[in-house]
XYZ file of C-alpha atoms in Angstrom:
542
model
C 0.000 0.000 0.000
C 1.226 3.499 -0.845
C 2.499 5.339 2.261
C 1.810 9.080 2.326
C 4.859 11.338 2.516
C 5.650 12.599 6.002
C 6.880 16.187 6.406
C 10.660 16.529 6.608
C 13.024 17.782 9.290
C 16.338 18.729 7.651
C 19.616 19.281 9.505
C 22.691 20.739 7.729
C 26.159 20.898 9.327
C 29.643 20.215 7.942
C 30.813 18.876 11.329
C 30.103 15.117 11.275
C 30.048 14.875 15.069
C 27.468 17.681 15.428
C 25.411 16.367 12.488
C 25.162 12.880 14.016
C 24.133 14.374 17.355
C 21.388 16.595 15.931
C 20.054 13.791 13.731
C 20.006 11.453 16.748
C 18.094 13.922 18.906
C 15.602 14.784 16.145
C 14.927 11.098 15.433
C 14.367 10.247 19.087
C 11.632 12.831 19.502
C 10.014 13.229 16.081
C 10.529 10.175 13.861
C 6.918 9.020 14.317
C 5.591 12.225 12.763
C 8.403 13.434 10.530
C 11.082 12.109 8.201
C 14.499 13.203 9.500
C 17.131 14.012 6.848
C 20.695 15.261 7.317
C 23.395 16.655 5.032
C 26.994 17.638 5.623
C 27.024 20.044 2.667
C 24.766 23.076 2.144
C 25.084 22.735 -1.643
C 23.948 19.118 -1.489
C 21.181 20.179 0.895
C 19.926 22.710 -1.679
C 19.739 19.892 -4.256
C 17.807 17.862 -1.700
C 15.359 20.722 -1.198
C 14.884 20.946 -4.982
C 14.095 17.234 -5.062
C 11.514 17.671 -2.292
C 9.980 20.536 -4.254
C 9.685 18.414 -7.409
C 8.072 15.566 -5.470
C 5.600 17.846 -3.765
C 7.038 17.089 -0.331
C 7.238 19.676 2.404
C 9.956 20.395 4.991
C 8.492 21.480 8.315
C 11.739 22.683 9.867
C 15.304 23.317 8.642
C 18.307 23.600 10.972
C 21.595 24.878 9.570
C 24.987 25.598 11.130
C 26.256 29.160 10.617
C 29.950 28.404 9.977
C 30.182 26.157 6.909
C 32.924 26.629 4.255
C 30.690 26.256 1.178
C 28.016 28.670 2.391
C 27.043 30.313 5.649
C 23.992 29.060 7.479
C 22.232 32.379 6.933
C 22.821 32.230 3.157
C 21.614 28.636 3.066
C 18.433 29.441 5.031
C 17.759 32.318 2.629
C 17.888 29.839 -0.286
C 15.633 27.461 1.641
C 13.126 30.263 2.302
C 12.826 30.965 -1.422
C 11.825 27.351 -2.011
C 9.781 26.717 1.131
C 8.698 30.008 2.713
C 6.474 28.315 5.304
C 9.191 26.026 6.722
C 10.522 26.979 10.137
C 14.199 28.082 10.044
C 16.637 27.543 12.918
C 20.299 28.609 12.962
C 22.915 26.617 14.926
C 25.582 28.941 16.312
C 28.490 29.145 18.694
C 28.358 31.657 21.535
C 30.596 33.986 19.513
C 28.005 34.186 16.714
C 24.932 35.175 18.689
C 25.102 38.735 17.355
C 25.025 37.421 13.791
C 22.093 35.187 14.676
C 20.107 38.061 16.169
C 20.679 40.140 13.024
C 19.532 37.217 10.870
C 16.131 37.130 12.573
C 15.147 40.066 10.377
C 17.468 39.340 7.448
C 16.147 35.832 6.571
C 13.083 35.778 8.849
C 14.883 33.403 11.167
C 12.462 31.703 13.575
C 15.029 30.820 16.250
C 18.713 30.270 16.914
C 20.286 27.587 19.082
C 23.740 27.767 20.608
C 25.882 24.656 20.645
C 25.899 22.455 22.621
C 22.166 22.113 23.332
C 22.478 19.452 26.032
C 20.292 18.314 27.632
C 17.872 18.316 24.635
C 14.827 17.848 26.890
C 15.483 21.326 28.279
C 17.295 23.266 25.559
C 16.202 21.692 22.244
C 12.817 19.980 22.351
C 10.801 22.796 23.984
C 11.949 25.203 21.260
C 11.293 22.789 18.389
C 7.968 21.614 19.854
C 6.663 25.160 19.785
C 7.926 25.826 16.260
C 6.509 22.564 14.899
C 3.147 23.096 16.598
C 2.940 26.518 14.945
C 3.885 25.039 11.550
C 1.397 22.163 11.823
C -1.465 24.547 12.635
C -1.258 25.916 9.090
C -0.141 22.791 7.267
C -2.332 21.017 4.727
C -0.936 17.582 3.841
C -0.344 17.107 0.108
C -3.082 15.213 -1.680
C -2.015 11.579 -2.099
C -5.009 10.160 -3.956
C -5.966 9.809 -7.624
C -5.521 12.956 -9.733
C -6.903 13.763 -13.183
C -5.108 16.409 -15.239
C -7.083 17.736 -18.164
C -9.468 20.347 -19.517
C -12.811 20.717 -17.786
C -14.809 20.810 -21.014
C -12.897 18.144 -22.934
C -15.111 15.070 -23.555
C -12.274 12.617 -22.807
C -11.645 14.286 -19.439
C -15.355 14.287 -18.615
C -15.646 10.565 -19.321
C -12.772 9.709 -16.963
C -14.191 11.930 -14.217
C -17.591 10.322 -14.634
C -16.089 6.808 -14.554
C -14.321 7.425 -11.233
C -17.392 9.128 -9.776
C -19.604 6.196 -10.708
C -17.084 3.829 -9.090
C -17.257 6.022 -5.948
C -13.504 6.601 -6.080
C -12.383 10.003 -4.711
C -10.098 11.984 -6.976
C -8.806 15.499 -7.486
C -9.321 17.242 -10.809
C -6.603 19.698 -11.869
C -7.284 22.042 -14.754
C -4.492 22.066 -17.334
C -3.073 25.484 -18.105
C -2.642 24.951 -21.858
C -3.749 22.557 -24.636
C -1.864 19.272 -24.747
C -2.406 16.274 -27.019
C -1.404 13.956 -24.172
C -4.313 14.993 -21.954
C -6.138 13.798 -19.955
C -3.629 12.138 -17.640
C -4.544 10.072 -14.597
C -1.930 10.067 -11.826
C -2.279 7.136 -9.426
C -1.328 7.362 -5.723
C 1.882 5.393 -6.361
C 2.943 7.981 -8.946
C 2.130 5.988 -12.110
C 0.863 8.232 -14.924
C -1.746 6.937 -17.387
C -1.875 9.048 -20.557
C -5.317 9.131 -22.213
C -6.242 5.733 -20.724
C -9.225 3.776 -21.973
C -11.861 2.832 -19.426
C -10.560 -0.726 -19.402
C -6.956 0.376 -18.876
C -7.919 2.619 -15.966
C -10.079 -0.020 -14.290
C -7.241 -2.543 -14.617
C -4.661 -0.113 -13.218
C -6.931 0.582 -10.226
C -7.244 -3.137 -9.504
C -10.991 -3.169 -10.218
C -10.920 -5.619 -13.109
C -12.236 -9.088 -12.275
C -11.304 -12.445 -13.748
C -13.602 -15.317 -14.651
C -13.568 -17.783 -11.769
C -15.719 -20.490 -13.416
C -15.288 -22.345 -16.707
C -19.090 -22.431 -17.034
C -21.762 -20.343 -15.296
C -25.247 -21.211 -14.159
C -26.352 -17.668 -15.045
C -24.774 -14.912 -17.122
C -26.385 -11.496 -16.701
C -25.862 -8.856 -19.392
C -26.349 -5.389 -17.948
C -25.615 -4.134 -14.460
C -28.596 -1.888 -13.803
C -31.114 -2.474 -10.993
C -32.662 -5.535 -12.689
C -29.298 -7.168 -13.342
C -27.961 -6.389 -9.880
C -31.087 -7.736 -8.177
C -30.886 -10.939 -10.213
C -27.179 -11.279 -9.416
C -27.786 -10.975 -5.673
C -30.694 -13.445 -5.619
C -29.083 -15.996 -7.938
C -25.696 -16.025 -6.212
C -27.245 -16.112 -2.733
C -29.071 -19.276 -3.819
C -25.847 -20.981 -4.862
C -25.809 -20.277 -8.601
C -22.436 -19.503 -10.235
C -23.253 -16.024 -11.539
C -21.522 -13.661 -13.952
C -22.496 -10.008 -14.428
C -21.270 -8.273 -17.600
C -21.556 -4.468 -17.737
C -20.485 -2.250 -20.639
C -19.667 0.772 -18.456
C -20.133 0.901 -14.660
C -22.632 -1.263 -12.727
C -25.671 0.825 -11.842
C -27.136 1.686 -15.227
C -29.198 4.850 -15.566
C -30.199 4.529 -11.916
C -26.540 5.152 -11.066
C -26.756 8.605 -12.675
C -29.779 9.697 -10.619
C -28.840 12.524 -8.305
C -31.583 11.704 -5.814
C -34.130 8.873 -5.617
C -36.857 9.709 -3.120
C -39.643 7.234 -3.868
C -37.764 3.933 -3.484
C -39.046 1.797 -0.646
C -36.978 1.928 2.540
C -35.225 5.274 2.003
C -37.551 7.962 3.389
C -34.885 10.669 3.091
C -33.904 9.593 -0.415
C -30.625 8.189 -1.681
C -28.380 8.970 -4.626
C -28.261 6.507 -7.497
C -24.516 6.032 -7.043
C -24.942 5.093 -3.378
C -27.892 2.768 -3.975
C -26.344 0.845 -6.841
C -22.943 0.878 -5.129
C -24.490 -0.956 -2.179
C -26.039 -3.464 -4.568
C -22.654 -4.110 -6.221
C -21.041 -4.649 -2.813
C -23.823 -7.082 -1.922
C -23.386 -9.015 -5.161
C -19.626 -9.248 -4.705
C -20.093 -10.503 -1.150
C -22.168 -13.390 -2.515
C -19.432 -14.264 -5.007
C -20.722 -12.752 -8.257
C -18.041 -12.246 -10.928
C -18.426 -8.685 -12.263
C -16.795 -7.844 -15.594
C -16.770 -4.107 -16.370
C -16.274 -2.259 -18.591
C -16.883 -5.165 -20.981
C -19.621 -5.419 -23.604
C -21.507 -8.487 -24.749
C -21.333 -8.412 -28.545
C -22.977 -11.705 -29.619
C -25.216 -14.444 -28.257
C -25.814 -17.922 -29.628
C -26.943 -21.307 -28.403
C -24.490 -24.151 -27.878
C -26.736 -27.157 -27.329
C -28.749 -26.476 -24.201
C -26.238 -23.864 -23.073
C -25.803 -20.284 -24.244
C -22.550 -18.769 -25.469
C -21.756 -15.080 -24.985
C -18.973 -13.412 -26.935
C -17.478 -10.388 -25.168
C -15.764 -7.270 -26.473
C -12.452 -8.290 -24.871
C -12.372 -11.445 -27.003
C -13.508 -13.870 -24.293
C -16.334 -16.349 -24.808
C -18.454 -17.401 -21.849
C -20.862 -20.314 -21.616
C -23.826 -20.329 -19.266
C -26.837 -22.524 -18.651
C -29.076 -19.430 -18.725
C -28.753 -15.787 -19.729
C -30.609 -12.781 -18.371
C -30.735 -9.737 -20.650
C -31.053 -6.598 -18.520
C -29.253 -4.242 -20.868
C -31.282 -1.166 -19.943
C -31.622 1.968 -22.026
C -29.418 4.659 -23.556
C -30.498 8.302 -23.487
C -31.469 9.625 -26.883
C -29.167 12.248 -28.353
C -30.308 15.854 -28.388
C -31.801 16.537 -31.817
C -30.380 20.025 -32.271
C -27.987 21.470 -34.824
C -24.412 21.294 -33.576
C -25.260 19.350 -30.396
C -22.985 16.436 -31.258
C -19.903 18.688 -31.097
C -20.477 19.450 -27.427
C -21.280 16.048 -25.942
C -19.113 15.926 -22.813
C -18.172 19.585 -23.368
C -21.315 21.279 -22.090
C -24.022 18.823 -23.180
C -24.417 15.782 -20.937
C -26.772 12.807 -20.858
C -28.073 12.059 -17.405
C -27.219 13.952 -14.217
C -23.484 13.318 -14.270
C -22.533 13.894 -10.655
C -18.924 14.490 -11.715
C -20.076 17.911 -13.004
C -22.006 18.924 -9.877
C -19.176 20.973 -8.384
C -18.532 22.725 -11.699
C -22.140 23.926 -11.820
C -22.002 25.782 -8.504
C -23.391 29.314 -8.897
C -23.994 28.742 -12.642
C -27.120 28.591 -14.805
C -28.018 24.961 -15.503
C -30.398 23.846 -18.258
C -32.393 20.594 -17.963
C -34.020 19.205 -21.122
C -36.908 16.808 -20.443
C -39.951 16.455 -18.241
C -39.867 12.950 -16.750
C -38.856 11.884 -13.230
C -35.130 11.726 -13.971
C -35.219 15.317 -15.237
C -37.102 16.460 -12.143
C -34.656 14.734 -9.801
C -31.746 16.355 -11.623
C -33.348 19.812 -11.493
C -33.828 19.613 -7.725
C -30.299 18.280 -7.273
C -28.622 21.084 -9.223
C -30.891 23.754 -7.708
C -29.133 23.277 -4.359
C -25.915 24.832 -5.684
C -26.663 26.379 -9.078
C -27.615 30.019 -9.409
C -30.640 29.041 -11.481
C -32.086 25.957 -13.185
C -34.268 26.153 -16.280
C -36.262 23.105 -17.389
C -37.003 22.918 -21.122
C -40.136 20.824 -21.633
C -41.717 19.888 -24.970
C -45.204 19.411 -23.481
C -47.404 21.972 -21.745
C -46.005 21.203 -18.296
C -44.536 18.638 -15.940
C -47.669 16.905 -14.663
C -48.113 14.640 -17.701
C -44.782 12.830 -17.315
C -43.572 13.367 -13.751
C -44.555 12.070 -10.313
C -46.681 14.503 -8.326
C -44.226 14.754 -5.421
C -41.507 15.971 -7.795
C -43.829 18.484 -9.458
C -44.731 19.898 -6.040
C -41.072 20.191 -4.990
C -40.096 21.894 -8.250
C -42.928 24.411 -7.969
C -41.790 25.204 -4.419
C -38.159 25.758 -5.439
C -37.653 29.448 -6.270
C -34.575 29.083 -8.490
C -36.196 26.586 -10.902
C -38.056 27.862 -13.967
C -40.076 25.643 -16.335
C -40.376 26.614 -20.002
C -43.227 24.592 -21.571
C -43.795 23.908 -25.274
C -40.084 24.515 -25.802
C -37.316 22.596 -27.567
C -33.600 23.150 -28.129
C -32.991 23.599 -31.863
C -29.275 24.470 -32.017
C -26.100 24.593 -29.949
C -23.133 26.885 -30.562
C -19.673 27.560 -29.165
C -15.978 27.231 -29.902
C -14.144 24.638 -27.801
C -17.141 24.202 -25.486
C -20.851 24.980 -25.400
C -21.614 28.684 -25.094
C -25.166 29.224 -26.440
C -28.365 27.364 -27.229
C -31.303 28.447 -29.375
C -34.792 27.620 -28.097
C -38.032 27.347 -30.046
C -41.337 28.104 -28.322
C -43.999 26.065 -30.123
C -46.811 28.043 -28.517
C -45.676 31.386 -29.954
C -43.365 30.303 -32.753
C -40.633 32.560 -31.351
C -36.959 31.627 -31.173
C -34.511 32.921 -28.588
C -30.770 32.460 -28.085
C -29.580 31.959 -24.515
C -26.158 31.719 -22.925
C -25.594 28.130 -21.776
C -22.594 26.319 -20.329
C -24.306 23.244 -18.877
C -27.147 21.363 -20.546
C -28.287 18.027 -19.098
C -30.668 16.041 -21.287
C -33.350 13.495 -20.331
C -35.370 13.142 -23.529
C -36.293 9.496 -23.730
C -34.188 6.454 -24.330
C -33.717 3.455 -26.583
C -32.958 -0.131 -25.569
C -29.390 -1.426 -25.909
C -30.365 -4.468 -27.937
C -28.907 -3.938 -31.434
C -26.341 -6.693 -30.866
C -29.200 -9.211 -30.464
C -30.707 -8.553 -33.898
C -31.566 -11.828 -35.606
C -31.170 -13.876 -32.420
C -33.865 -12.707 -29.978
C -37.269 -11.332 -30.963
C -37.695 -7.580 -30.512
C -40.511 -5.141 -31.207
C -40.318 -2.331 -33.757
C -38.557 -0.072 -31.229
C -35.951 -2.656 -30.274
C -37.461 -3.730 -26.937
C -37.178 -7.426 -26.046
C -40.373 -9.447 -26.375
C -41.126 -11.991 -23.661
C -43.861 -14.410 -22.619
C -47.322 -13.779 -24.107
C -46.025 -10.883 -26.231
C -44.158 -13.418 -28.383
C -47.304 -15.006 -29.751
C -47.618 -18.755 -30.481
C -44.538 -20.765 -29.496
C -44.862 -22.761 -32.721
C -43.985 -19.622 -34.702
C -40.655 -19.091 -32.898
C -37.740 -20.511 -34.915
C -35.485 -21.133 -31.865
C -38.197 -22.587 -29.645
C -37.839 -26.352 -29.016
C -39.632 -26.894 -25.708
C -43.106 -28.467 -25.262
C -44.359 -25.433 -23.340
C -44.812 -21.742 -24.130
C -42.215 -19.148 -23.020
C -42.452 -18.118 -19.390
C -43.508 -14.563 -18.513
C -39.946 -13.135 -18.665
C -38.526 -15.646 -21.158
C -37.553 -14.488 -24.637
C -37.942 -16.294 -27.953
C -34.839 -18.366 -27.102
C -35.260 -21.056 -24.393
C -33.170 -20.229 -21.328
C -32.686 -16.595 -22.322
C -34.687 -14.200 -20.141
C -35.196 -10.431 -20.095
C -35.890 -7.999 -17.261
C -35.948 -4.283 -16.653
C -36.305 -1.315 -18.986
C -35.108 -3.140 -22.132
C -38.065 -5.552 -21.922
C -41.130 -4.619 -23.967
C -44.079 -3.347 -21.919
C -42.113 -3.230 -18.689
C -42.873 -0.548 -16.112
C -40.017 1.933 -16.365
C -39.481 2.364 -12.632
C -36.606 1.395 -10.360
C -38.682 -0.782 -8.035
C -40.278 -2.717 -10.897
C -36.838 -3.371 -12.446
C -35.569 -4.761 -9.140
C -38.708 -6.883 -8.881
C -38.317 -8.239 -12.405
C -34.698 -9.141 -11.721
C -35.724 -11.159 -8.657
C -38.675 -12.729 -10.469
C -36.454 -13.750 -13.391
C -34.300 -15.839 -11.037
C -37.366 -17.816 -9.933
C -38.194 -18.559 -13.576
C -34.588 -19.523 -14.298
C -34.798 -22.073 -11.471
C -37.857 -23.544 -13.177
C -36.058 -23.677 -16.516
C -33.066 -25.429 -14.902
C -35.367 -28.023 -13.346
C -36.734 -28.839 -16.817
C -33.352 -29.156 -18.472
């Protein structure tokens, strides 16, 4: 494990006997809190200070002897002050040099001088240094030792990395780059390793989050890590089934992007989507689920009674049953120029990685369903103003009543009905949007830095074309919606498909990607659990 840097105590004296004594006394009293360094040459000590500066390390206190042939102690402490102005500076002197030391208090802002010898240290050394170090520590902020992202705030590649770490609930510090650089963004790990423009897979692997397949064959392979997939994973694995969960991005699905969920059973004060789905992932892992992410399923076929999944990383996985819980993708904003600013001012879902950036800014929300309402209330806590752009005449037709009431009671939220975004403009990032009011026919151009869109979604099922029956919109057909079993080319069982079973025996569907499902978090969780019961029945038949 990476050990954080401790602040440094540096002693400089060309007399080996004195240097050993001061290092010994400093180590005895302070080695638990500080790293004690010593040098017999002021020139070498300056190089050491430069190294500390480059590494981002901080000296708390510097002691230097006055009479050194290469450089006087006062001259050395002046050089040290230019590099580390907050470090405490102590001059070691002989009795004959006390006048010089007193003059240096003003000359190099000397904090104290000590005459040699300082025995006993308990009386003549430690009380002085204790007071100086206590004063230094009162204003000291330890250097950040966690994950850092260096990049441009409005660069799509930087946004994606910030969002990935946020969704994984990994704390990080974002540092804005001063100038354009083709090698940005860069992720700096706590151990110092630098990842230049890493892919999601490379970053997850470097952070030790990538999982390996622990079974040659699974009882259940789940494609999609949203609420339905996570619920199925927990129930199946807790009942002894070898379970694999494959997720193309970060487990949690669209629910993981929700800023606040207030109508889910058991959380009267609400809970963020990241926290809720993060708990579900932890629960699944505790029961032994193998979670592969970010990995996509790219093909599905039958192999006898088993199913074979081909993954984007080249692996092939066999499973007795498959649950398709692929969820939905937000539809792109249908406005001229919008594609240029995806991740650079236009975002899909309430990306919590941008919450801090929106403080005291004007935020635009496009859409009028529950997810849009939750996002509006979330951003209204810190944004200067939030404007909701709604195609219909108001919020009541597509949003839960409790959200409508909260929005109406929030003074810094405005709703613009009958309105759509028709164009987006800017240079390197979004700067303006043009709105069309269908009620009046008028167009207006507004300044806009942050636009979050919630305008419907499509199922992630294109990769299943030709294998599993879908409706005209791409949603997965199951149970009675499939029609007569005799008309299904892949169906070879003497019974009809079960309620959540697709046109392929042993392949089930749950959640938002299933045709005619209720697009609510609780119903997705319920379908995931119910699918496991049906999978047990299928296994008993096989």
